[in-house]
Amino acid sequence: MSNPLVSVLIPCYNVESYVVESVSSIIEQTYINLEIIIINDCSSDNTSNKLQELANKDSRIKIYNNETNLKLIKTLNKGIELCNGKYIARMDADDISFPTRIEKQVSFLEQNADYDVVSTMFYTFRTGKSKHNLYKNPKTYEELQAYLLFRSGICHPAVMIRKTLFSELGLRFEEKYLHVEDYALWSKALYCTKLANIDEPLLYYRVHEYQVSTLNEKKQIENKKEVFKIHCEKLGLASSAEDLDVYASVAECIPSESSFDYLYKCETFMIGLLDRNSAEQFSSPQYLSRILSLHWIRLCANSRLGLKVLSKCFDSPLYNKEYYSKNDILILYIKCLFKMEYKKSFWYKLAFR
């Protein structure tokens, strides 16, 4: 394996409590041929002083200060222009990388020239809590081809990207996809290169109430429809407002209307996707079938149509018992029995998806 320069890009905004631990996890990487590009986006706390203290200890750190608060997307694009490395590793200023993360990602990209994006599995954690929860995304490109149709399967702060994705393929983070800009980037990359996830956790991902995904959940879900348009265009799918609403319901496993007619529209969309994949294979048939089968049972569980939806669920060609755990079936019956409305709380999602 060669020893190419890696640019680690870290945007910072009011992260005085976390930034030292975060940047230190990059400084201490087993892979040492790094430049650490840190952009301070007009922080109003003590972030600037913390960054200067770190830079005084390691000459690989380069600090840039935005004159105005550019926010994440513009800051990321500015940072990409500042990166000199063959590879760009993303890192958030409140997360923690494992010591071998960069080394293993460089090794993967050096050995797989047809891949431009590689991320990893990760642990989620909360500040002050000892419990870590393992989060696993699909590993292979073939699996991601199906998974990315509905949600991001690439952990952004754990990703490494070949710089040519930006310099030669012309991709960028775009403001029209605010709060889902990374999902949009992976979705566009899907159709011009390959992506993968290393099958081991190499990042601790900090979860807290001030994250963009927590504060802007409604806007995030709405902007996902803009990402779905990318897939509709590439795959020749209809993309009217009604079509995108059905697409979003399938992706979130939550029907936006509680009716058999609407559930039928969701089923028709999903079966149509399977048929299109059979005719013009764009993802792993088995993996796509499994995803859609799981989404189907969860759509039925979240339909609020009561026990009468069970026959509809079981009679559908999307229903496949091989893909379900006993817990999946139990949740289906409980939610249908009580016509339980989907809730966004952590505990509800943990128990009932």
CSV table of C-alpha atoms in Angstrom, one decimal:
chain,number,residue,atom,x,y,z
A,1,MET,CA,0.0,0.0,0.0
A,2,SER,CA,1.2,3.5,-0.9
A,3,ASN,CA,1.2,6.3,1.7
A,4,PRO,CA,-0.9,9.0,0.1
A,5,LEU,CA,-1.8,12.3,1.9
A,6,VAL,CA,-5.1,12.3,3.6
A,7,SER,CA,-6.9,15.6,4.4
A,8,VAL,CA,-9.2,15.3,7.4
A,9,LEU,CA,-11.9,18.0,7.2
A,10,ILE,CA,-13.4,19.1,10.4
A,11,PRO,CA,-16.0,22.0,10.5
A,12,CYS,CA,-16.4,23.6,14.0
A,13,TYR,CA,-19.1,25.7,15.6
A,14,ASN,CA,-19.4,26.1,19.3
A,15,VAL,CA,-17.9,22.8,20.2
A,16,GLU,CA,-15.6,23.8,23.1
A,17,SER,CA,-16.8,20.9,25.2
A,18,TYR,CA,-15.9,18.2,22.6
A,19,VAL,CA,-13.4,19.5,20.1
A,20,VAL,CA,-10.2,18.6,22.0
A,21,GLU,CA,-11.2,14.9,22.4
A,22,SER,CA,-12.4,14.8,18.8
A,23,VAL,CA,-9.3,16.3,17.1
A,24,SER,CA,-7.0,14.4,19.5
A,25,SER,CA,-8.5,11.2,18.1
A,26,ILE,CA,-7.3,12.2,14.7
A,27,ILE,CA,-3.9,13.4,15.9
A,28,GLU,CA,-3.4,9.9,17.5
A,29,GLN,CA,-4.3,7.9,14.3
A,30,THR,CA,-1.9,5.1,13.4
A,31,TYR,CA,-1.9,6.6,9.9
A,32,ILE,CA,0.3,9.7,10.1
A,33,ASN,CA,0.5,11.2,6.6
A,34,LEU,CA,-2.3,13.7,7.4
A,35,GLU,CA,-3.2,17.3,7.1
A,36,ILE,CA,-6.0,18.3,9.5
A,37,ILE,CA,-8.1,21.1,8.0
A,38,ILE,CA,-10.2,22.7,10.7
A,39,ILE,CA,-12.7,25.5,9.8
A,40,ASN,CA,-14.0,27.6,12.7
A,41,ASP,CA,-17.4,28.8,11.5
A,42,CYS,CA,-17.6,32.0,13.8
A,43,SER,CA,-17.9,30.1,17.1
A,44,SER,CA,-19.0,32.3,19.9
A,45,ASP,CA,-17.7,30.1,22.7
A,46,ASN,CA,-14.1,29.1,23.6
A,47,THR,CA,-13.7,26.9,20.5
A,48,SER,CA,-11.1,29.2,18.9
A,49,ASN,CA,-8.8,29.0,21.9
A,50,LYS,CA,-9.1,25.3,22.1
A,51,LEU,CA,-8.2,24.9,18.4
A,52,GLN,CA,-5.2,27.1,18.8
A,53,GLU,CA,-3.9,25.0,21.7
A,54,LEU,CA,-4.2,21.9,19.6
A,55,ALA,CA,-2.5,23.6,16.6
A,56,ASN,CA,0.4,24.5,18.9
A,57,LYS,CA,1.0,20.8,19.6
A,58,ASP,CA,0.7,19.4,16.0
A,59,SER,CA,2.0,21.1,12.9
A,60,ARG,CA,-0.4,19.1,10.7
A,61,ILE,CA,-3.3,21.1,12.0
A,62,LYS,CA,-4.4,24.1,9.7
A,63,ILE,CA,-7.0,26.4,11.1
A,64,TYR,CA,-9.2,28.6,8.9
A,65,ASN,CA,-11.7,31.1,10.4
A,66,ASN,CA,-14.8,32.0,8.4
A,67,GLU,CA,-15.4,35.8,8.4
A,68,THR,CA,-19.1,35.2,8.6
A,69,ASN,CA,-21.1,32.2,9.7
A,70,LEU,CA,-21.4,30.1,6.5
A,71,LYS,CA,-23.1,27.1,8.2
A,72,LEU,CA,-22.3,23.6,7.3
A,73,ILE,CA,-22.8,23.1,3.6
A,74,LYS,CA,-20.8,26.2,2.5
A,75,THR,CA,-18.2,25.4,5.0
A,76,LEU,CA,-17.8,21.9,3.7
A,77,ASN,CA,-17.5,23.0,0.1
A,78,LYS,CA,-14.9,25.6,1.2
A,79,GLY,CA,-13.0,22.9,3.1
A,80,ILE,CA,-13.0,20.6,0.1
A,81,GLU,CA,-11.2,23.3,-1.9
A,82,LEU,CA,-8.6,23.7,0.9
A,83,CYS,CA,-7.9,20.0,1.0
A,84,ASN,CA,-4.6,18.8,-0.7
A,85,GLY,CA,-4.9,15.1,0.0
A,86,LYS,CA,-5.7,12.3,-2.4
A,87,TYR,CA,-8.4,11.3,0.1
A,88,ILE,CA,-10.7,13.5,2.2
A,89,ALA,CA,-11.7,12.1,5.5
A,90,ARG,CA,-14.7,13.7,7.2
A,91,MET,CA,-14.9,14.2,10.9
A,92,ASP,CA,-17.3,16.1,13.1
A,93,ALA,CA,-16.0,18.1,16.0
A,94,ASP,CA,-18.0,16.2,18.6
A,95,ASP,CA,-17.3,12.6,17.5
A,96,ILE,CA,-14.3,10.3,18.2
A,97,SER,CA,-12.4,8.2,15.7
A,98,PHE,CA,-10.9,4.9,16.5
A,99,PRO,CA,-7.0,5.0,16.2
A,100,THR,CA,-7.0,2.7,13.1
A,101,ARG,CA,-9.9,4.3,11.2
A,102,ILE,CA,-7.8,6.3,8.6
A,103,GLU,CA,-5.3,3.5,8.1
A,104,LYS,CA,-8.1,1.0,7.3
A,105,GLN,CA,-10.0,3.3,5.0
A,106,VAL,CA,-6.9,4.3,3.0
A,107,SER,CA,-6.1,0.6,2.7
A,108,PHE,CA,-9.6,-0.1,1.3
A,109,LEU,CA,-9.5,2.7,-1.3
A,110,GLU,CA,-5.9,1.9,-2.3
A,111,GLN,CA,-7.0,-1.7,-3.0
A,112,ASN,CA,-10.3,-0.9,-4.6
A,113,ALA,CA,-9.7,1.7,-7.4
A,114,ASP,CA,-13.3,1.6,-8.6
A,115,TYR,CA,-14.6,2.8,-5.2
A,116,ASP,CA,-14.6,6.5,-4.3
A,117,VAL,CA,-16.5,6.4,-1.0
A,118,VAL,CA,-16.0,4.3,2.1
A,119,SER,CA,-17.4,4.7,5.5
A,120,THR,CA,-17.6,2.4,8.6
A,121,MET,CA,-19.9,1.0,11.2
A,122,PHE,CA,-20.1,3.1,14.3
A,123,TYR,CA,-21.2,3.3,17.9
A,124,THR,CA,-23.6,5.9,19.2
A,125,PHE,CA,-23.2,7.3,22.6
A,126,ARG,CA,-24.4,10.2,24.9
A,127,THR,CA,-22.0,12.5,26.8
A,128,GLY,CA,-21.5,11.2,30.3
A,129,LYS,CA,-23.0,7.8,29.6
A,130,SER,CA,-21.0,4.6,29.4
A,131,LYS,CA,-23.4,2.7,27.1
A,132,HIS,CA,-22.4,2.4,23.4
A,133,ASN,CA,-24.9,1.2,20.8
A,134,LEU,CA,-23.6,-0.4,17.7
A,135,TYR,CA,-25.1,0.8,14.4
A,136,LYS,CA,-24.5,-1.2,11.3
A,137,ASN,CA,-25.2,0.0,7.7
A,138,PRO,CA,-25.1,-2.3,4.7
A,139,LYS,CA,-21.5,-3.3,3.8
A,140,THR,CA,-21.4,-3.9,0.0
A,141,TYR,CA,-22.1,-1.6,-3.0
A,142,GLU,CA,-24.8,-4.0,-4.1
A,143,GLU,CA,-26.6,-3.7,-0.8
A,144,LEU,CA,-26.2,0.1,-0.7
A,145,GLN,CA,-27.7,0.3,-4.2
A,146,ALA,CA,-31.0,-0.8,-2.6
A,147,TYR,CA,-30.6,0.8,0.8
A,148,LEU,CA,-29.8,4.3,-0.5
A,149,LEU,CA,-33.1,4.4,-2.3
A,150,PHE,CA,-34.8,5.0,1.0
A,151,ARG,CA,-32.2,6.4,3.5
A,152,SER,CA,-28.6,7.2,3.9
A,153,GLY,CA,-26.4,4.2,4.4
A,154,ILE,CA,-23.2,6.1,4.8
A,155,CYS,CA,-22.1,7.6,8.1
A,156,HIS,CA,-21.0,11.1,7.1
A,157,PRO,CA,-18.5,11.8,10.0
A,158,ALA,CA,-16.9,8.4,9.4
A,159,VAL,CA,-16.6,8.7,5.6
A,160,MET,CA,-13.5,8.9,3.5
A,161,ILE,CA,-13.8,10.1,-0.1
A,162,ARG,CA,-11.5,10.1,-3.0
A,163,LYS,CA,-11.0,13.7,-3.9
A,164,THR,CA,-11.6,13.1,-7.6
A,165,LEU,CA,-15.3,12.6,-6.7
A,166,PHE,CA,-15.3,16.4,-6.4
A,167,SER,CA,-12.5,17.5,-8.7
A,168,GLU,CA,-13.3,15.2,-11.7
A,169,LEU,CA,-16.9,14.0,-11.2
A,170,GLY,CA,-18.0,17.5,-10.1
A,171,LEU,CA,-20.2,16.5,-7.1
A,172,ARG,CA,-20.7,18.9,-4.2
A,173,PHE,CA,-22.8,19.3,-1.1
A,174,GLU,CA,-25.8,21.3,-2.2
A,175,GLU,CA,-28.0,23.8,-0.3
A,176,LYS,CA,-31.2,22.6,-1.9
A,177,TYR,CA,-30.8,19.4,0.1
A,178,LEU,CA,-30.4,21.3,3.5
A,179,HIS,CA,-30.2,18.8,6.4
A,180,VAL,CA,-29.9,15.9,4.0
A,181,GLU,CA,-26.9,17.2,2.0
A,182,ASP,CA,-24.9,14.1,2.7
A,183,TYR,CA,-27.7,11.7,1.7
A,184,ALA,CA,-28.0,13.6,-1.6
A,185,LEU,CA,-24.3,13.4,-2.2
A,186,TRP,CA,-24.2,9.6,-1.7
A,187,SER,CA,-27.3,9.2,-3.8
A,188,LYS,CA,-25.7,11.0,-6.7
A,189,ALA,CA,-22.4,9.2,-6.2
A,190,LEU,CA,-24.3,5.9,-6.4
A,191,TYR,CA,-24.9,6.4,-10.2
A,192,CYS,CA,-21.3,7.3,-11.1
A,193,THR,CA,-19.0,5.3,-8.7
A,194,LYS,CA,-19.1,2.7,-6.0
A,195,LEU,CA,-19.6,3.0,-2.2
A,196,ALA,CA,-19.0,0.6,0.7
A,197,ASN,CA,-18.8,0.3,4.4
A,198,ILE,CA,-16.0,-1.4,6.3
A,199,ASP,CA,-17.6,-4.1,8.4
A,200,GLU,CA,-16.4,-2.9,11.8
A,201,PRO,CA,-17.1,0.2,14.0
A,202,LEU,CA,-14.4,2.8,13.7
A,203,LEU,CA,-16.2,5.8,15.1
A,204,TYR,CA,-18.0,6.9,18.2
A,205,TYR,CA,-20.9,9.1,17.1
A,206,ARG,CA,-22.1,11.5,19.8
A,207,VAL,CA,-25.9,11.8,20.1
A,208,HIS,CA,-27.3,15.0,21.7
A,209,GLU,CA,-30.4,17.2,21.6
A,210,TYR,CA,-28.7,20.0,19.6
A,211,GLN,CA,-27.9,18.0,16.5
A,212,VAL,CA,-29.3,19.2,13.2
A,213,SER,CA,-31.2,15.9,12.8
A,214,THR,CA,-32.9,16.5,16.1
A,215,LEU,CA,-33.7,20.2,15.7
A,216,ASN,CA,-34.8,20.1,12.1
A,217,GLU,CA,-36.5,16.7,11.7
A,218,LYS,CA,-39.6,17.9,9.9
A,219,LYS,CA,-37.6,19.9,7.3
A,220,GLN,CA,-35.2,16.9,7.0
A,221,ILE,CA,-38.0,14.6,6.1
A,222,GLU,CA,-39.4,17.0,3.6
A,223,ASN,CA,-36.1,17.5,1.9
A,224,LYS,CA,-35.6,13.8,1.6
A,225,LYS,CA,-38.2,14.0,-1.1
A,226,GLU,CA,-35.8,16.1,-3.1
A,227,VAL,CA,-33.3,13.3,-2.7
A,228,PHE,CA,-35.9,10.8,-3.8
A,229,LYS,CA,-36.2,12.8,-7.0
A,230,ILE,CA,-32.6,11.9,-7.8
A,231,HIS,CA,-33.5,8.2,-7.8
A,232,CYS,CA,-36.7,8.8,-9.7
A,233,GLU,CA,-34.8,10.6,-12.5
A,234,LYS,CA,-32.2,7.9,-12.7
A,235,LEU,CA,-34.6,5.0,-12.6
A,236,GLY,CA,-37.4,6.4,-14.7
A,237,LEU,CA,-39.9,6.6,-11.8
A,238,ALA,CA,-42.8,9.1,-11.7
A,239,SER,CA,-42.1,12.0,-9.4
A,240,SER,CA,-45.3,14.1,-9.0
A,241,ALA,CA,-46.0,15.5,-5.5
A,242,GLU,CA,-48.4,12.5,-4.9
A,243,ASP,CA,-45.8,10.0,-6.1
A,244,LEU,CA,-43.1,11.5,-3.8
A,245,ASP,CA,-45.5,11.4,-0.9
A,246,VAL,CA,-46.0,7.7,-1.4
A,247,TYR,CA,-42.2,7.2,-1.9
A,248,ALA,CA,-41.6,9.1,1.4
A,249,SER,CA,-44.2,7.0,3.2
A,250,VAL,CA,-42.5,3.8,2.0
A,251,ALA,CA,-39.1,5.1,3.0
A,252,GLU,CA,-40.2,6.1,6.5
A,253,CYS,CA,-42.5,3.1,6.9
A,254,ILE,CA,-45.3,5.5,7.9
A,255,PRO,CA,-48.3,5.9,5.7
A,256,SER,CA,-49.2,9.6,5.5
A,257,GLU,CA,-52.8,8.6,5.2
A,258,SER,CA,-54.6,5.9,7.2
A,259,SER,CA,-56.6,4.2,4.6
A,260,PHE,CA,-56.6,1.0,2.6
A,261,ASP,CA,-56.5,3.0,-0.6
A,262,TYR,CA,-53.3,4.7,0.4
A,263,LEU,CA,-51.7,1.5,1.6
A,264,TYR,CA,-52.5,0.0,-1.8
A,265,LYS,CA,-50.7,2.9,-3.4
A,266,CYS,CA,-47.6,2.1,-1.3
A,267,GLU,CA,-47.8,-1.5,-2.2
A,268,THR,CA,-48.2,-0.8,-5.9
A,269,PHE,CA,-45.1,1.5,-5.7
A,270,MET,CA,-43.0,-1.2,-4.0
A,271,ILE,CA,-44.1,-4.0,-6.4
A,272,GLY,CA,-43.4,-1.7,-9.3
A,273,LEU,CA,-39.9,-1.1,-7.9
A,274,LEU,CA,-39.2,-4.8,-7.7
A,275,ASP,CA,-40.5,-5.3,-11.3
A,276,ARG,CA,-38.3,-2.5,-12.6
A,277,ASN,CA,-35.3,-4.1,-10.9
A,278,SER,CA,-36.1,-7.4,-12.5
A,279,ALA,CA,-36.1,-5.8,-15.9
A,280,GLU,CA,-33.2,-3.4,-15.4
A,281,GLN,CA,-31.2,-4.6,-12.4
A,282,PHE,CA,-30.0,-1.6,-10.4
A,283,SER,CA,-29.5,-3.3,-7.1
A,284,SER,CA,-29.3,-6.7,-5.5
A,285,PRO,CA,-32.7,-8.4,-6.1
A,286,GLN,CA,-32.6,-10.4,-2.9
A,287,TYR,CA,-31.5,-7.4,-0.8
A,288,LEU,CA,-34.1,-5.1,-2.4
A,289,SER,CA,-36.8,-7.7,-1.8
A,290,ARG,CA,-35.8,-8.0,1.8
A,291,ILE,CA,-35.9,-4.3,2.4
A,292,LEU,CA,-39.2,-3.8,0.8
A,293,SER,CA,-40.7,-6.8,2.6
A,294,LEU,CA,-39.6,-5.3,6.0
A,295,HIS,CA,-40.9,-1.9,4.9
A,296,TRP,CA,-44.2,-3.5,4.0
A,297,ILE,CA,-44.8,-5.1,7.4
A,298,ARG,CA,-43.9,-1.9,9.1
A,299,LEU,CA,-46.2,0.2,6.9
A,300,CYS,CA,-49.0,-2.1,7.8
A,301,ALA,CA,-48.1,-1.9,11.5
A,302,ASN,CA,-48.1,1.9,11.3
A,303,SER,CA,-51.3,2.1,9.2
A,304,ARG,CA,-53.6,2.6,12.2
A,305,LEU,CA,-56.2,0.4,10.4
A,306,GLY,CA,-56.5,-2.1,13.2
A,307,LEU,CA,-56.5,-5.9,13.0
A,308,LYS,CA,-58.4,-5.8,9.7
A,309,VAL,CA,-55.2,-4.8,8.0
A,310,LEU,CA,-53.6,-8.1,8.8
A,311,SER,CA,-55.2,-10.0,5.9
A,312,LYS,CA,-54.1,-7.3,3.5
A,313,CYS,CA,-50.6,-7.6,4.9
A,314,PHE,CA,-50.3,-11.4,4.7
A,315,ASP,CA,-51.9,-11.6,1.2
A,316,SER,CA,-49.5,-9.2,-0.4
A,317,PRO,CA,-46.6,-10.6,-2.5
A,318,LEU,CA,-44.4,-8.3,-0.5
A,319,TYR,CA,-45.0,-10.4,2.7
A,320,ASN,CA,-42.2,-12.9,3.3
A,321,LYS,CA,-41.9,-14.7,6.6
A,322,GLU,CA,-38.3,-15.6,5.9
A,323,TYR,CA,-37.3,-11.9,6.5
A,324,TYR,CA,-39.1,-11.4,9.8
A,325,SER,CA,-38.1,-12.0,13.4
A,326,LYS,CA,-40.6,-13.1,16.0
A,327,ASN,CA,-40.3,-9.5,17.3
A,328,ASP,CA,-41.4,-8.1,13.9
A,329,ILE,CA,-44.6,-10.2,14.0
A,330,LEU,CA,-45.3,-9.4,17.7
A,331,ILE,CA,-44.9,-5.6,17.0
A,332,LEU,CA,-47.3,-5.9,14.0
A,333,TYR,CA,-50.0,-7.5,16.1
A,334,ILE,CA,-49.6,-5.2,19.1
A,335,LYS,CA,-49.7,-2.0,16.9
A,336,CYS,CA,-52.6,-3.2,14.9
A,337,LEU,CA,-54.6,-4.3,18.0
A,338,PHE,CA,-54.3,-0.9,19.6
A,339,LYS,CA,-54.1,1.1,16.4
A,340,MET,CA,-51.0,2.7,17.7
A,341,GLU,CA,-49.9,5.9,16.0
A,342,TYR,CA,-46.2,6.2,15.1
A,343,LYS,CA,-44.3,8.4,17.5
A,344,LYS,CA,-40.8,9.9,17.2
A,345,SER,CA,-39.6,9.3,20.8
A,346,PHE,CA,-36.4,7.4,21.3
A,347,TRP,CA,-38.1,4.7,23.4
A,348,TYR,CA,-40.9,4.2,21.0
A,349,LYS,CA,-38.5,3.8,18.0
A,350,LEU,CA,-36.4,1.4,20.1
A,351,ALA,CA,-39.5,-0.8,20.8
A,352,PHE,CA,-41.6,-0.3,17.8
A,353,ARG,CA,-39.4,1.1,15.0
